[in-house]
mmCIF file of C-alpha atoms and ligand atoms in Angstrom:
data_model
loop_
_atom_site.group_PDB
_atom_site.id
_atom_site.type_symbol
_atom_site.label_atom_id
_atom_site.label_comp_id
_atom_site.label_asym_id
_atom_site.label_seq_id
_atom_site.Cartn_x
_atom_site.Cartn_y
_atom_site.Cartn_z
ATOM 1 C CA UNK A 1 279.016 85.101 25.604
ATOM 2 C CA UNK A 2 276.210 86.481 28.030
ATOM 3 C CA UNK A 3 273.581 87.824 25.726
ATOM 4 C CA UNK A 4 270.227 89.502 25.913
ATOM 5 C CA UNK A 5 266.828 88.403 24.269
ATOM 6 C CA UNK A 6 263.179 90.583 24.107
ATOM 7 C CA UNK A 7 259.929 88.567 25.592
ATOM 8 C CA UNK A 8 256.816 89.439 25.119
ATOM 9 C CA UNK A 9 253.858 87.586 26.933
ATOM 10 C CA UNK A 10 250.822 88.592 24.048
ATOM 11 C CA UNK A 11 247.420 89.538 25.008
ATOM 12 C CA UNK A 12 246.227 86.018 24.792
ATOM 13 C CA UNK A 13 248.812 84.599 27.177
ATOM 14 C CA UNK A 14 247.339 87.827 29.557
ATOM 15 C CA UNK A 15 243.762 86.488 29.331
ATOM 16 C CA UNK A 16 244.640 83.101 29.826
ATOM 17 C CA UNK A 17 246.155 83.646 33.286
ATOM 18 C CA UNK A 18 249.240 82.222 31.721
ATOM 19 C CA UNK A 19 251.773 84.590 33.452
ATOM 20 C CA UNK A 20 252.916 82.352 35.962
ATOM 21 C CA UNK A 21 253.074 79.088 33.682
ATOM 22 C CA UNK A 22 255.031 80.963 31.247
ATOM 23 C CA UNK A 23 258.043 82.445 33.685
ATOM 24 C CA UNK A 24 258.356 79.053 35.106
ATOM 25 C CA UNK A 25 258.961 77.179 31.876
ATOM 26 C CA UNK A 26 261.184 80.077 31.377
ATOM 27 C CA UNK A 27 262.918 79.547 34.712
ATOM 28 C CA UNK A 28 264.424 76.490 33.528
ATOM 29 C CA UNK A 29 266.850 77.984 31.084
ATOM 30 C CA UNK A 30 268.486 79.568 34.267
ATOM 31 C CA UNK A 31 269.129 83.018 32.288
ATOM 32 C CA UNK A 32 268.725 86.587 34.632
ATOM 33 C CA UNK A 33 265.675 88.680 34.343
ATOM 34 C CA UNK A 34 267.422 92.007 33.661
ATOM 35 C CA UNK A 35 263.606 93.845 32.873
ATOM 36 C CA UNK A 36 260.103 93.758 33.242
ATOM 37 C CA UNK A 37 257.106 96.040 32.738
ATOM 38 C CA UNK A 38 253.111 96.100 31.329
ATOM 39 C CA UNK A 39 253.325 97.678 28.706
ATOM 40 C CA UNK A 40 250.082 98.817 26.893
ATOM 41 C CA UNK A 41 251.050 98.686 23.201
ATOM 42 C CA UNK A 42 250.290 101.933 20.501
ATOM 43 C CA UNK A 43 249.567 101.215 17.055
ATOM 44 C CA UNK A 44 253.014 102.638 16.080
ATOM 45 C CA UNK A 45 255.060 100.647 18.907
ATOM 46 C CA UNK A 46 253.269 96.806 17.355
ATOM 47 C CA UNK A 47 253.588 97.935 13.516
ATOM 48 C CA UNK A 48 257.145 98.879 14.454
ATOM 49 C CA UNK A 49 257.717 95.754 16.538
ATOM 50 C CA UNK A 50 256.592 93.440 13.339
ATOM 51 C CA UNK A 51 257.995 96.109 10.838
ATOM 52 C CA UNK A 52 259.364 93.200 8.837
ATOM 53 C CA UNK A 53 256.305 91.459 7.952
ATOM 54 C CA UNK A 54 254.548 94.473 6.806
ATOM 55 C CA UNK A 55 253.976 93.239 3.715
ATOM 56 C CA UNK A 56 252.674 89.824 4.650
ATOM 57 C CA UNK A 57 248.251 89.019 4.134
ATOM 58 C CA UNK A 58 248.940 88.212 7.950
ATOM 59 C CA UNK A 59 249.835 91.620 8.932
ATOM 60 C CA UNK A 60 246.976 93.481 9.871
ATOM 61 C CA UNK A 61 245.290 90.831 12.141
ATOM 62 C CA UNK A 62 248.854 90.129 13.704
ATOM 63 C CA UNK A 63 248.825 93.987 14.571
ATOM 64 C CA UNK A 64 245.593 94.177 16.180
ATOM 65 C CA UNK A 65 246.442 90.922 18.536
ATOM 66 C CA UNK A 66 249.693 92.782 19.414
ATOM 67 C CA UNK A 67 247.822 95.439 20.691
ATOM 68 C CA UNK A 68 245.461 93.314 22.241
ATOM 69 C CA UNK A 69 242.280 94.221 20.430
ATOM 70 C CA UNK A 70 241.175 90.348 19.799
ATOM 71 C CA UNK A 71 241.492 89.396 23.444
ATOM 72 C CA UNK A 72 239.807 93.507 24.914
ATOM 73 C CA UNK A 73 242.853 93.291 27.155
ATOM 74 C CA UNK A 74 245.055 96.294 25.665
ATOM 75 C CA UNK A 75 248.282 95.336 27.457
ATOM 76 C CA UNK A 76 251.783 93.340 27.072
ATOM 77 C CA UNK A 77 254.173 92.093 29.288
ATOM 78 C CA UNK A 78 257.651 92.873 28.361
ATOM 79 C CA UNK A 79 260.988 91.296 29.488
ATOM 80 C CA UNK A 80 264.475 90.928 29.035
ATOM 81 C CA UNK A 81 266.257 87.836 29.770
ATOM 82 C CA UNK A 82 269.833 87.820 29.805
ATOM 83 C CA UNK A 83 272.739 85.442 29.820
ATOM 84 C CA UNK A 84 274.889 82.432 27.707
ATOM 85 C CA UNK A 85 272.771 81.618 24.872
ATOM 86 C CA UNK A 86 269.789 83.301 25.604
ATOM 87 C CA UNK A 87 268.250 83.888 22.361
ATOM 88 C CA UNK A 88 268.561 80.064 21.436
ATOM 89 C CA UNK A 89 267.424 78.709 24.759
ATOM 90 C CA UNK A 90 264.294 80.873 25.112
ATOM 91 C CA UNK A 91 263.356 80.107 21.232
ATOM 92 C CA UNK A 92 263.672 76.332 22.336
ATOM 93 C CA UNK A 93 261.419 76.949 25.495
ATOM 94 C CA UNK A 94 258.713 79.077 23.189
ATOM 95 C CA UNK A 95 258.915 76.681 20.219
ATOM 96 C CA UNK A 96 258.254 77.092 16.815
ATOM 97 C CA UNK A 97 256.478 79.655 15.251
ATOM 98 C CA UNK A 98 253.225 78.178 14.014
ATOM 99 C CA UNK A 99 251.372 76.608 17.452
ATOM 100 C CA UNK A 100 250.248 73.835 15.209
ATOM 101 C CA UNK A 101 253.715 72.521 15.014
ATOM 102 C CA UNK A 102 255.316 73.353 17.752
ATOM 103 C CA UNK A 103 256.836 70.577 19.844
ATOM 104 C CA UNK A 104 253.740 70.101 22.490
ATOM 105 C CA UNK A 105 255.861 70.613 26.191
ATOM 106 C CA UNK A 106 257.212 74.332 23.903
ATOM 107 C CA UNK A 107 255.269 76.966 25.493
ATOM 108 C CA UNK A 108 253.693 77.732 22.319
ATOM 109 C CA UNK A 109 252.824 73.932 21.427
ATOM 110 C CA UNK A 110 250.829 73.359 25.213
ATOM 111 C CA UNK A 111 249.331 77.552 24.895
ATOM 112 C CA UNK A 112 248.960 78.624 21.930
ATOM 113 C CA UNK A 113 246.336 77.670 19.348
ATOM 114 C CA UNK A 114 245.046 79.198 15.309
ATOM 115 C CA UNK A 115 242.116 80.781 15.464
ATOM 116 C CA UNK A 116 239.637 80.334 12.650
ATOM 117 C CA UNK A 117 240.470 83.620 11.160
ATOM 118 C CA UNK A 118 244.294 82.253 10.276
ATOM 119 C CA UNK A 119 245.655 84.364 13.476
ATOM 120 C CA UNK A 120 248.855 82.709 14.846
ATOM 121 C CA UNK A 121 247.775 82.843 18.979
ATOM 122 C CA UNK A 122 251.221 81.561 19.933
ATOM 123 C CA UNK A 123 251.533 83.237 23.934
ATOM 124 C CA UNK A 124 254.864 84.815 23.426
ATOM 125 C CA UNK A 125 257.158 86.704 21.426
ATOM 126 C CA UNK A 126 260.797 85.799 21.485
ATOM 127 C CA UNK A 127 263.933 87.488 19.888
ATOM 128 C CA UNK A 128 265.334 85.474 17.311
ATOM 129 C CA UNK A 129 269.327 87.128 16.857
ATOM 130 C CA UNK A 130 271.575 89.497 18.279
ATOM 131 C CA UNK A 131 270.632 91.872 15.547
ATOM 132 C CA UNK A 132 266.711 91.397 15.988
ATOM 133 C CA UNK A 133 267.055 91.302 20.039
ATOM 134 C CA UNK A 134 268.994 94.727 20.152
ATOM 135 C CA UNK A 135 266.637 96.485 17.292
ATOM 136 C CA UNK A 136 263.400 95.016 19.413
ATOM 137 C CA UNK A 137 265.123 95.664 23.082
ATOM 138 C CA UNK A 138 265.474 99.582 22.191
ATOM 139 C CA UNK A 139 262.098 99.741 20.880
ATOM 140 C CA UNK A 140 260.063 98.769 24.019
ATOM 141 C CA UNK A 141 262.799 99.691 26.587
ATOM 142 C CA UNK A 142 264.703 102.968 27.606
ATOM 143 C CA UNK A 143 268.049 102.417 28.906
ATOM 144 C CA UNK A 144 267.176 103.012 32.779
ATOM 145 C CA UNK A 145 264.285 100.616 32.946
ATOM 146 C CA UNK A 146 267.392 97.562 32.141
ATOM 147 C CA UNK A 147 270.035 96.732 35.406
ATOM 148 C CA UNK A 148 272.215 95.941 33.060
ATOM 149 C CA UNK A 149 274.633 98.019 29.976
ATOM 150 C CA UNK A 150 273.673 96.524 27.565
ATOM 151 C CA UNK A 151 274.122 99.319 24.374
ATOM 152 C CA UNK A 152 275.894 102.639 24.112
ATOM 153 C CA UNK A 153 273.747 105.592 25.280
ATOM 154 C CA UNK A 154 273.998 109.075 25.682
ATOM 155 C CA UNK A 155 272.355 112.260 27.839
ATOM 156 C CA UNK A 156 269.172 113.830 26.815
ATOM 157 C CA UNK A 157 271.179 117.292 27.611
ATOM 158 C CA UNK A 158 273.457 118.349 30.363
ATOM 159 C CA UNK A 159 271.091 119.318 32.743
ATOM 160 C CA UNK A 160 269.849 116.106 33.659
ATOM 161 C CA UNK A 161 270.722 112.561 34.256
ATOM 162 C CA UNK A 162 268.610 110.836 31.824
ATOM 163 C CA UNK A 163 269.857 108.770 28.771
ATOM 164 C CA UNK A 164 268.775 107.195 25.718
ATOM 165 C CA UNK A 165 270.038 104.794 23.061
ATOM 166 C CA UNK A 166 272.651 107.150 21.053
HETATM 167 P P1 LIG B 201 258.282 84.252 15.455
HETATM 168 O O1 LIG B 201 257.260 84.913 16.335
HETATM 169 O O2 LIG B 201 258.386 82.773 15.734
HETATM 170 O O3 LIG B 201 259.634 84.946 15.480
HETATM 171 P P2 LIG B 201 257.812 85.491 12.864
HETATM 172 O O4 LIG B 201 258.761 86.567 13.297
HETATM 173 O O5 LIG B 201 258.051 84.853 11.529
HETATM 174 O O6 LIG B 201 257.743 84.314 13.949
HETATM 175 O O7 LIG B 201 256.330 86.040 12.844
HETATM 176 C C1 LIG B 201 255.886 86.913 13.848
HETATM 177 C C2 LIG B 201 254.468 86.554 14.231
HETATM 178 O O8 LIG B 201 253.618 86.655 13.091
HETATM 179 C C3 LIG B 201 254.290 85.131 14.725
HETATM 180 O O9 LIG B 201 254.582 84.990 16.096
HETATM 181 C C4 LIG B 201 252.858 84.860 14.410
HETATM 182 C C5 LIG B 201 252.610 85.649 13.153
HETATM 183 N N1 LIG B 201 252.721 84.797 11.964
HETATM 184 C C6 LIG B 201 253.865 84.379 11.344
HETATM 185 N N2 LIG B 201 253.607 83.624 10.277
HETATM 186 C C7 LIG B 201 252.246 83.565 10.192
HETATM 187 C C8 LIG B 201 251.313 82.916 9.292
HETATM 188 N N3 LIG B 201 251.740 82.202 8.243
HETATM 189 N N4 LIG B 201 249.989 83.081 9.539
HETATM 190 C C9 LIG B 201 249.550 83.810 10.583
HETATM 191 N N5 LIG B 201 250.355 84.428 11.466
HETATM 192 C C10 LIG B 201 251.675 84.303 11.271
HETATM 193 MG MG1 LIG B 202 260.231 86.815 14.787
#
């Protein structure tokens, strides 16, 4: 079953120059790009984004990297990869969470790195279910920025064209 999965390439990867390294190694799970933007990330869009580990002694620091204030680059890129498997093959690519551990030829085992303060610097963000890849997917997306259907929308209002995740 064709699938979707959220990407993020984090400030770090930005600074690094590590666009183009990154969407190679991604090339070779042969899944479709479906979107793509810079996004620069608000305060509410990263605390929503990591919602889940609010609670963690991690949180705050993780926050500020999302939105790119440990790296003064305030930006994001954001994708959506589509196809069989998606979710599983790009969390193979990225590897494991902590950098540390991650197999070395996983994106996140030959990029990423802890700093001293405990931050995980790990390049990307990848989706990690259906569940969390839909929830994440409508945060940083609107429906006509995807080429693809992937959830039900609906109009704003009659008058014009534009929809939104119902
Ligand atoms: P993943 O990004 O692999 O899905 P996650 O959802 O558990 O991992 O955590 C989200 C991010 O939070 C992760 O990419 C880096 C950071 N993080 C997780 N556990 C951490 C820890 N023990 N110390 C510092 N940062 C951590
Ligand atoms: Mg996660």
């Amino acid at each position: 079953m064709n699938e979707p999965t959220l990407i993020l390439i984090k400030p770090d990867g930005l600074v690094k120059s590590l666009t183009g390294n990154v969407l190679t190694r991604l090339s070779e799970t042969k899944l479709e790009i479906v979107a793509a933007k810079m996004v620069k990330v608000s305060d509410a869009l990263a605390r929503e984004h990591y919602e889940s580990l609010k609670d963690k002694p991690f949180f705050g620091e993780l926050i500020k990297y999302l939105k790119g204030e440990l790296h003064n680059r305030c930006k994001v890129m954001a994708m959506v990869y589509y196809g069989e498997g998606a979710i599983a093959k790009v969390r193979e690519i990225a590897g494991v969470t902590n950098p540390e551990e991650a197999n070395s030829v996983s994106i996140r085992g030959q990029y990423g790195r802890i700093t001293t303060k405990g931050v995980y610097e790990n390049v990307i963000h990848a989706s990690s279910n259906l569940q969390d890849a839909q929830r994440e997917i409508k945060l940083w997306f609107r429906p006509d920025e995807i080429i693809v259907d992937l959830y039900p929308t609906k109009k704003v209002s009659k008058n014009t064209d534009e929809k939104v995740w119902a």
